[in-house]
Coordinates of C-alpha atoms and ligand atoms in Angstrom, one line a residue:
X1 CA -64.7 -34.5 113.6
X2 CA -67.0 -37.2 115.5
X3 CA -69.1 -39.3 114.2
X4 CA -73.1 -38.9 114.7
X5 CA -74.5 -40.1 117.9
X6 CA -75.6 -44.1 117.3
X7 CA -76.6 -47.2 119.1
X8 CA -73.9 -49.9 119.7
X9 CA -75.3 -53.0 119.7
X10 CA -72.4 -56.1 120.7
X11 CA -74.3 -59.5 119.7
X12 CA -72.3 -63.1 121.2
X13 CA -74.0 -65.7 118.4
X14 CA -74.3 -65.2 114.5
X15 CA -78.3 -66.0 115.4
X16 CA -78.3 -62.5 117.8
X17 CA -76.7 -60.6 115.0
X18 CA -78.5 -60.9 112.4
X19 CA -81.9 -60.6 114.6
X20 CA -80.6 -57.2 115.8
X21 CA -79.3 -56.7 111.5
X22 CA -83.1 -57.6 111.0
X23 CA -84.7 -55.1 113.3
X24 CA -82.0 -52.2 112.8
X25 CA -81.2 -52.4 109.1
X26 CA -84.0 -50.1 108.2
X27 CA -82.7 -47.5 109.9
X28 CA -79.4 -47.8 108.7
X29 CA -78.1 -50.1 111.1
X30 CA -74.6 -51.4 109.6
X31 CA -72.1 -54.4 110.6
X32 CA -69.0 -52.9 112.3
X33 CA -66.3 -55.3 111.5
X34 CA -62.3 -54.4 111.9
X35 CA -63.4 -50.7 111.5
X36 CA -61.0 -49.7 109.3
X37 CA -63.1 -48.2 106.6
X38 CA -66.4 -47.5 108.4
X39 CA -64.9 -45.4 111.2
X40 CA -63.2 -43.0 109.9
X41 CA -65.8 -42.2 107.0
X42 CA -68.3 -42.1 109.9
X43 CA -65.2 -39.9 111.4
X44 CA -66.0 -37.4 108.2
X45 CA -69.5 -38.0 108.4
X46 CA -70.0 -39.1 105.6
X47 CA -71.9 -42.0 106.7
X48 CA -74.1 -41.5 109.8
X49 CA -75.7 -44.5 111.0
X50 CA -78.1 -45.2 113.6
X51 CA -77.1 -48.4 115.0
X52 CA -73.9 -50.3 114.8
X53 CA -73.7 -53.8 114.7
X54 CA -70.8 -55.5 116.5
X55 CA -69.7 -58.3 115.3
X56 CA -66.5 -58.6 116.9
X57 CA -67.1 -60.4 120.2
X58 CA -68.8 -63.5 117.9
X59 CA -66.0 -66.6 118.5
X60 CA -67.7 -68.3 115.7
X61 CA -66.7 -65.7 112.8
X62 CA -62.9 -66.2 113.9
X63 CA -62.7 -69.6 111.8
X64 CA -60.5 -70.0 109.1
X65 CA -60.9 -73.6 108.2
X66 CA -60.0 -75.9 105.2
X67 CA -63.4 -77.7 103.9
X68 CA -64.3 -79.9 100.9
X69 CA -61.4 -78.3 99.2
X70 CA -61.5 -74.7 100.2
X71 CA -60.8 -72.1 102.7
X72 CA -63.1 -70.5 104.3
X73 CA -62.5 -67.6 106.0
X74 CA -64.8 -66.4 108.6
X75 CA -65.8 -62.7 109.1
X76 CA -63.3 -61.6 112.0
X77 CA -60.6 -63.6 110.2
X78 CA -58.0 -60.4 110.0
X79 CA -55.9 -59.1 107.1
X80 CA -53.0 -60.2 109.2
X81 CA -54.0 -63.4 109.2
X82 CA -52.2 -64.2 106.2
X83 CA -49.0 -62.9 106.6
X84 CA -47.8 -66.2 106.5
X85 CA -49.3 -68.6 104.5
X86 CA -51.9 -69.8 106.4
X87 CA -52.0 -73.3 104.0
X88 CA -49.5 -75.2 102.2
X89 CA -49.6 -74.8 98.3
X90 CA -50.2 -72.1 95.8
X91 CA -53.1 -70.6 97.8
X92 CA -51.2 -70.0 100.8
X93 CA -48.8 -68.3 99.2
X94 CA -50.9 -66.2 97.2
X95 CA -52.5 -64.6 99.9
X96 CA -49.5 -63.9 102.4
X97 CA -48.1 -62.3 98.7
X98 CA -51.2 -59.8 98.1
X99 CA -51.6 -59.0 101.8
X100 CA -48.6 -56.7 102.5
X101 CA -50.6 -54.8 99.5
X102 CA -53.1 -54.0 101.8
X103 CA -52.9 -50.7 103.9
X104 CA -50.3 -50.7 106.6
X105 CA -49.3 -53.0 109.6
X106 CA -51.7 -51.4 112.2
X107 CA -54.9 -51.5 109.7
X108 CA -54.2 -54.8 108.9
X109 CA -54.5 -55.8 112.2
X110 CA -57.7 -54.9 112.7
X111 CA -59.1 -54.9 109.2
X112 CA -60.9 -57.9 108.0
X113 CA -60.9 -59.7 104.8
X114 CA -64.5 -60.1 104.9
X115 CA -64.9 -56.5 105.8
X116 CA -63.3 -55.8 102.8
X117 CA -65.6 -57.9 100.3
X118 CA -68.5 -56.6 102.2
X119 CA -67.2 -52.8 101.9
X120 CA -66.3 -53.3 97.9
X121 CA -63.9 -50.9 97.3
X122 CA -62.8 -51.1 93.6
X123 CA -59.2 -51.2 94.8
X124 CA -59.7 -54.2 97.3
X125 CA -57.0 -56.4 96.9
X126 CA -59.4 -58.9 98.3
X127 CA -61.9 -58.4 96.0
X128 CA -59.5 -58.6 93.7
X129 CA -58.6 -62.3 94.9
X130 CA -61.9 -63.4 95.0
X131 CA -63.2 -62.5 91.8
X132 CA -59.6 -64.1 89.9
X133 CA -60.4 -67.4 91.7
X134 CA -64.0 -67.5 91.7
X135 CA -65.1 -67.0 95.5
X136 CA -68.0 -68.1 97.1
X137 CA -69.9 -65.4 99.7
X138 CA -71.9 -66.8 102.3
X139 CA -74.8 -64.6 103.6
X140 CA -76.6 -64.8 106.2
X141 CA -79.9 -62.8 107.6
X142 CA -82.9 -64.0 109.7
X143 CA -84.8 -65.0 106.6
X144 CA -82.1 -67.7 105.8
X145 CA -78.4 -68.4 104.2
X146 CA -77.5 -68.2 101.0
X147 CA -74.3 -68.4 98.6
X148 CA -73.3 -65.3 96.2
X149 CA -71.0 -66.2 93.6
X150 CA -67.9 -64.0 93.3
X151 CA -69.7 -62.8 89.2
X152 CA -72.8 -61.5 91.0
X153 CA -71.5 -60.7 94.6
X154 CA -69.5 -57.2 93.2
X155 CA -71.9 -55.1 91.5
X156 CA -70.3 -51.7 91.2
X157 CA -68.5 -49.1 93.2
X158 CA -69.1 -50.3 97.1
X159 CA -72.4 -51.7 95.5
X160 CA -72.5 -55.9 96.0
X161 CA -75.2 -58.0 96.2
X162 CA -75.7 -58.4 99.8
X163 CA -78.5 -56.5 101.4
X164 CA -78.5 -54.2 104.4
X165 CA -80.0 -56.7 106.6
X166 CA -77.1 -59.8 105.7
X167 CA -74.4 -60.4 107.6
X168 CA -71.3 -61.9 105.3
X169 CA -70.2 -64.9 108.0
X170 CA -67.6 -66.2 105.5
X171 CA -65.7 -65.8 102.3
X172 CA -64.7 -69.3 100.9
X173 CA -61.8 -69.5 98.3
X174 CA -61.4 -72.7 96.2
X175 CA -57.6 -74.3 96.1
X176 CA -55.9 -73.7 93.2
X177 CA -54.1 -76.8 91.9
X178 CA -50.6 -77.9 93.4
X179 CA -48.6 -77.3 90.2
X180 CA -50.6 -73.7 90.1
X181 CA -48.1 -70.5 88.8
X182 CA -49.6 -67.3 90.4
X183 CA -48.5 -63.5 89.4
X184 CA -49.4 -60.3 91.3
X185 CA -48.9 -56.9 90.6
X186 CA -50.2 -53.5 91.8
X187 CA -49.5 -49.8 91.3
X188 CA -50.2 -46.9 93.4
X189 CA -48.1 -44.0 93.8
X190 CA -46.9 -44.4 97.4
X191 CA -46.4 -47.4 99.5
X192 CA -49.9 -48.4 101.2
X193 CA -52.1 -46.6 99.0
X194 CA -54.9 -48.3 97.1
X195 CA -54.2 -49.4 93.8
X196 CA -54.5 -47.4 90.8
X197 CA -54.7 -50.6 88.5
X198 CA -53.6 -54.7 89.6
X199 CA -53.3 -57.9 88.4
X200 CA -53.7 -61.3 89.8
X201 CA -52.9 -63.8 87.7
X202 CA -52.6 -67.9 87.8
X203 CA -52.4 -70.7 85.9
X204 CA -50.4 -74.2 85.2
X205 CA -48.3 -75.3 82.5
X206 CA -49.0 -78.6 81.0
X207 CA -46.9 -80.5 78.0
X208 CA -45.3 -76.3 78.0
X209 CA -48.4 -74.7 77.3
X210 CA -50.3 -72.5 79.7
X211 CA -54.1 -74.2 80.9
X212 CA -56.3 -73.1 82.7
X213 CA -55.6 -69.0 82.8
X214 CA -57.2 -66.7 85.1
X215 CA -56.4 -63.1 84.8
X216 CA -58.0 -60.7 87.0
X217 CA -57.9 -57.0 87.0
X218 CA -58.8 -54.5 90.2
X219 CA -58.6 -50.8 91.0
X220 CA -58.9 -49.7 87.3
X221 CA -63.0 -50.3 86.7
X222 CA -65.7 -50.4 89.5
X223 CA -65.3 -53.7 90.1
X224 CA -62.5 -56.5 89.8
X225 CA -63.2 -58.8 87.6
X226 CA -61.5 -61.7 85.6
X227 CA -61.0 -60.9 82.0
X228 CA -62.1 -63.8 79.4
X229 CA -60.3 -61.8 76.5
X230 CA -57.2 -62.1 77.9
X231 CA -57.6 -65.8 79.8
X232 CA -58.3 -66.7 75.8
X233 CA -54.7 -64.9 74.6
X234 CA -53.5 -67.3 76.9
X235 CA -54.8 -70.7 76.7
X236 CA -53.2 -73.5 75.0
X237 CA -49.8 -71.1 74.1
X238 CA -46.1 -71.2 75.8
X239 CA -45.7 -69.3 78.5
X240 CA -43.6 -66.4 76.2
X241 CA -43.5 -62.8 76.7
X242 CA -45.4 -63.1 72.7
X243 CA -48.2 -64.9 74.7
X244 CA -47.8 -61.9 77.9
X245 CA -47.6 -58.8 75.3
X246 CA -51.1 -60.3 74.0
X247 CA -52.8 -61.0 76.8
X248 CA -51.5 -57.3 78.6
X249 CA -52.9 -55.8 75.3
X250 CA -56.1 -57.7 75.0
X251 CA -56.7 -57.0 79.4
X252 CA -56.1 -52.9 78.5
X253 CA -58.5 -53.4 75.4
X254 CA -61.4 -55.2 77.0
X255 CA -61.1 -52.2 80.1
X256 CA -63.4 -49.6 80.4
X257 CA -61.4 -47.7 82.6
X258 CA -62.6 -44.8 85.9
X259 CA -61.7 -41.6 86.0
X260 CA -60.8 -39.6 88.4
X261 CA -59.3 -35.9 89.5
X262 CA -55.4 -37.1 88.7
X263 CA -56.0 -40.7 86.4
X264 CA -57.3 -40.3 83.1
X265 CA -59.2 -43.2 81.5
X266 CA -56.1 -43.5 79.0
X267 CA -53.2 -43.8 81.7
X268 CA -55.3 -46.6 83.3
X269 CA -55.8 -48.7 80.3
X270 CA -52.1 -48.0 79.8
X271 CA -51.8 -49.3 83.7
X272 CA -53.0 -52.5 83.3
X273 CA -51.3 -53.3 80.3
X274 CA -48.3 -52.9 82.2
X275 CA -49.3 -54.8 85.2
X276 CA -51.0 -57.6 83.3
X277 CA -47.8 -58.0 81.6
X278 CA -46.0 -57.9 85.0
X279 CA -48.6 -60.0 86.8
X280 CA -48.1 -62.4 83.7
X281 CA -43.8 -62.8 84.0
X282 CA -43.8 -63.0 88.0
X283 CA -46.0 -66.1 87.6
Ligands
LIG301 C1 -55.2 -45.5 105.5 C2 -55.9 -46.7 105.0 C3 -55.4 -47.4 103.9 C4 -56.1 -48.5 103.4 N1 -55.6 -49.1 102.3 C5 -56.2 -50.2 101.8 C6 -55.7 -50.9 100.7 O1 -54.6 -50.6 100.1 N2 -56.4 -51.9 100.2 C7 -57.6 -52.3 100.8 O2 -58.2 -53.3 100.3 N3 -58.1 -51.7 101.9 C8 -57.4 -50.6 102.4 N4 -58.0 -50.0 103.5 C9 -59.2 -50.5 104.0 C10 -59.0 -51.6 105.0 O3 -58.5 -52.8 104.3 C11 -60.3 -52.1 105.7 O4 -59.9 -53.0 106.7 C12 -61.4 -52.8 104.8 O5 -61.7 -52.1 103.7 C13 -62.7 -53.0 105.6 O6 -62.6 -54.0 106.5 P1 -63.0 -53.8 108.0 O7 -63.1 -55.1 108.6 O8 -62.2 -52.7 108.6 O9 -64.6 -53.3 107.8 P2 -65.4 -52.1 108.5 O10 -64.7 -50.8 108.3 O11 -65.8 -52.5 109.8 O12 -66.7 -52.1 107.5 C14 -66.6 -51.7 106.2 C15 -68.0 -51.8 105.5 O13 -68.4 -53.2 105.3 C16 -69.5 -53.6 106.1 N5 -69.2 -54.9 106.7 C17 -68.0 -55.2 107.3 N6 -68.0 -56.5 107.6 C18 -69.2 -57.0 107.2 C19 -69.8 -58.3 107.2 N7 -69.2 -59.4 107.7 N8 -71.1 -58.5 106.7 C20 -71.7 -57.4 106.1 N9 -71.2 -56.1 106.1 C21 -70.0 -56.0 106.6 C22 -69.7 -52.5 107.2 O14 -71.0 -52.4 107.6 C23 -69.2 -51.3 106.4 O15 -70.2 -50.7 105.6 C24 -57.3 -48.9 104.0 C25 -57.8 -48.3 105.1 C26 -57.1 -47.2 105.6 C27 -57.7 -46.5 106.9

């Protein structure tokens, strides 16, 4: 199939873009970033909007810049951006590890980190990142710019808390510390897919006992989130599989897991048990 008829629109300045986001919003006039999950649900019709909102010829959202201790990444900043680490240190390497997660090699060419906050899919491996480290949004409209923290940006399934007429410009993702131990891990049934359940984990270990734990879980409820219950079987212990078998259990008890037509609620809990645990030992 092909999509509904729209109007293109292909702004040069963040200013133009959101002025044309202000007029065209109402009539369900959306961003168009790498395309990668607009187009082909517009593909299937199953979104049909009237105006599309280019954002890709704007040289300012290509930035990907270190500032005042974080990294901001700008909203044509591509997956495959981080493929390498695209900063010394733990942060770096954490996102060059998530990234071949994401999709395939073509769709992370043209997909967008920021596309992928803005788009919310439960199973983002972005939006896993930034709700583990605490990520900062940066929206902007014509009526102003403001800053979404990562615990009221994601609201549901595709639900944040950005409305139609803001344009994301920039996603900006605090350092972690040097000495920082990071753990990922995501299951899906075939290479590519989204994630059934994930973890991202990180902390340090100081005098041998683990400080300052995050543990962030995606994919298995309809939005990531960091999970205190577990952060708390962790703090202040020794990095032991004791201390990982009680943080997986208290992650898969703090859950409440989707559903779907082949996942049960039950298999899911039972998924991030497993890869909490894992997360927890490759850190
Ligand atoms: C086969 C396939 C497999 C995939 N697998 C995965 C996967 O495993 N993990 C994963 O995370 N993703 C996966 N994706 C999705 C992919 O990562 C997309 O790139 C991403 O979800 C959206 O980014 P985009 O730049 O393509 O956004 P677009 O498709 O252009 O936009 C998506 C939505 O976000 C809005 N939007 C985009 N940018 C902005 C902005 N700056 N401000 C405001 N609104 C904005 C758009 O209006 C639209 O509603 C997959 C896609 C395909 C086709």
């Amino acid at each position: 199939m092909k999509p509904a008829p729209f109007r293109y629109h292909a702004p040069k300045t963040v200013e133009e873009a959101v002025a044309t986001l202000a007029q065209v919003a109402p009539e369900d006039g959306r961003v168009l970033a790498g395309g990668q999950s607009l187009v082909p649900i517009m593909a299937f019709r199953l979104a049909r909007p009237a105006h599309l909102v280019d954002i890709n010829n704007i040289e300012a959202l290509t930035r990907l810049a270190v500032e005042g201790g974080k990294l901001s990444i700008g909203a044509c900043v591509r997956h495959a951006a981080f493929h390498r680490p695209v900063i010394e240190g733990p942060l770096g390497n954490l996102l060059s590890a998530v990234v071949r997660h994401i999709a395939h090699y073509p769709i992370r060419t043209r997909g967008t980190f920021c596309g992928s906050v803005a788009h919310a899919d439960p199973a983002s491996e972005w939006c896993l990142v930034v709700a583990t480290l605490d990520g900062e949004m940066v929206a902007r409209s014509a009526r102003g710019t403001r800053v979404i923290a990562a615990k009221d940006f994601f609201q549901g399934i595709m639900t944040t808390a950005l409305s139609e007429d803001e344009l994301l410009t920039e996603v900006r993702l605090p350092f972690l510390p040097a000495d920082a131990r990071f753990g990922f891990y995501e299951f899906n049934r075939r290479a590519g897919d989204f994630a059934i359940a994930m973890a991202l984990v990180a902390f340090r270990v100081q005098n041998g006992m683990i400080a300052e734990p995050r543990v962030g879980v995606g994919g298995a409820e309809p939005r990531p989130r960091r999970l205190v219950e577990a952060e708390a079987a962790l703090a202040g212990r020794a990095p032991t599989s004791e201390a990982f078998g009680a943080a997986a259990e208290a992650a898969a008890a703090a859950i409440d897991p989707m559903e779907d037509a082949t996942t049960s609620a039950e298999y899911r809990r039972d998924l991030v048990r497993t890869v909490t645990r894992r997360a927890l030992e490759r850190a």
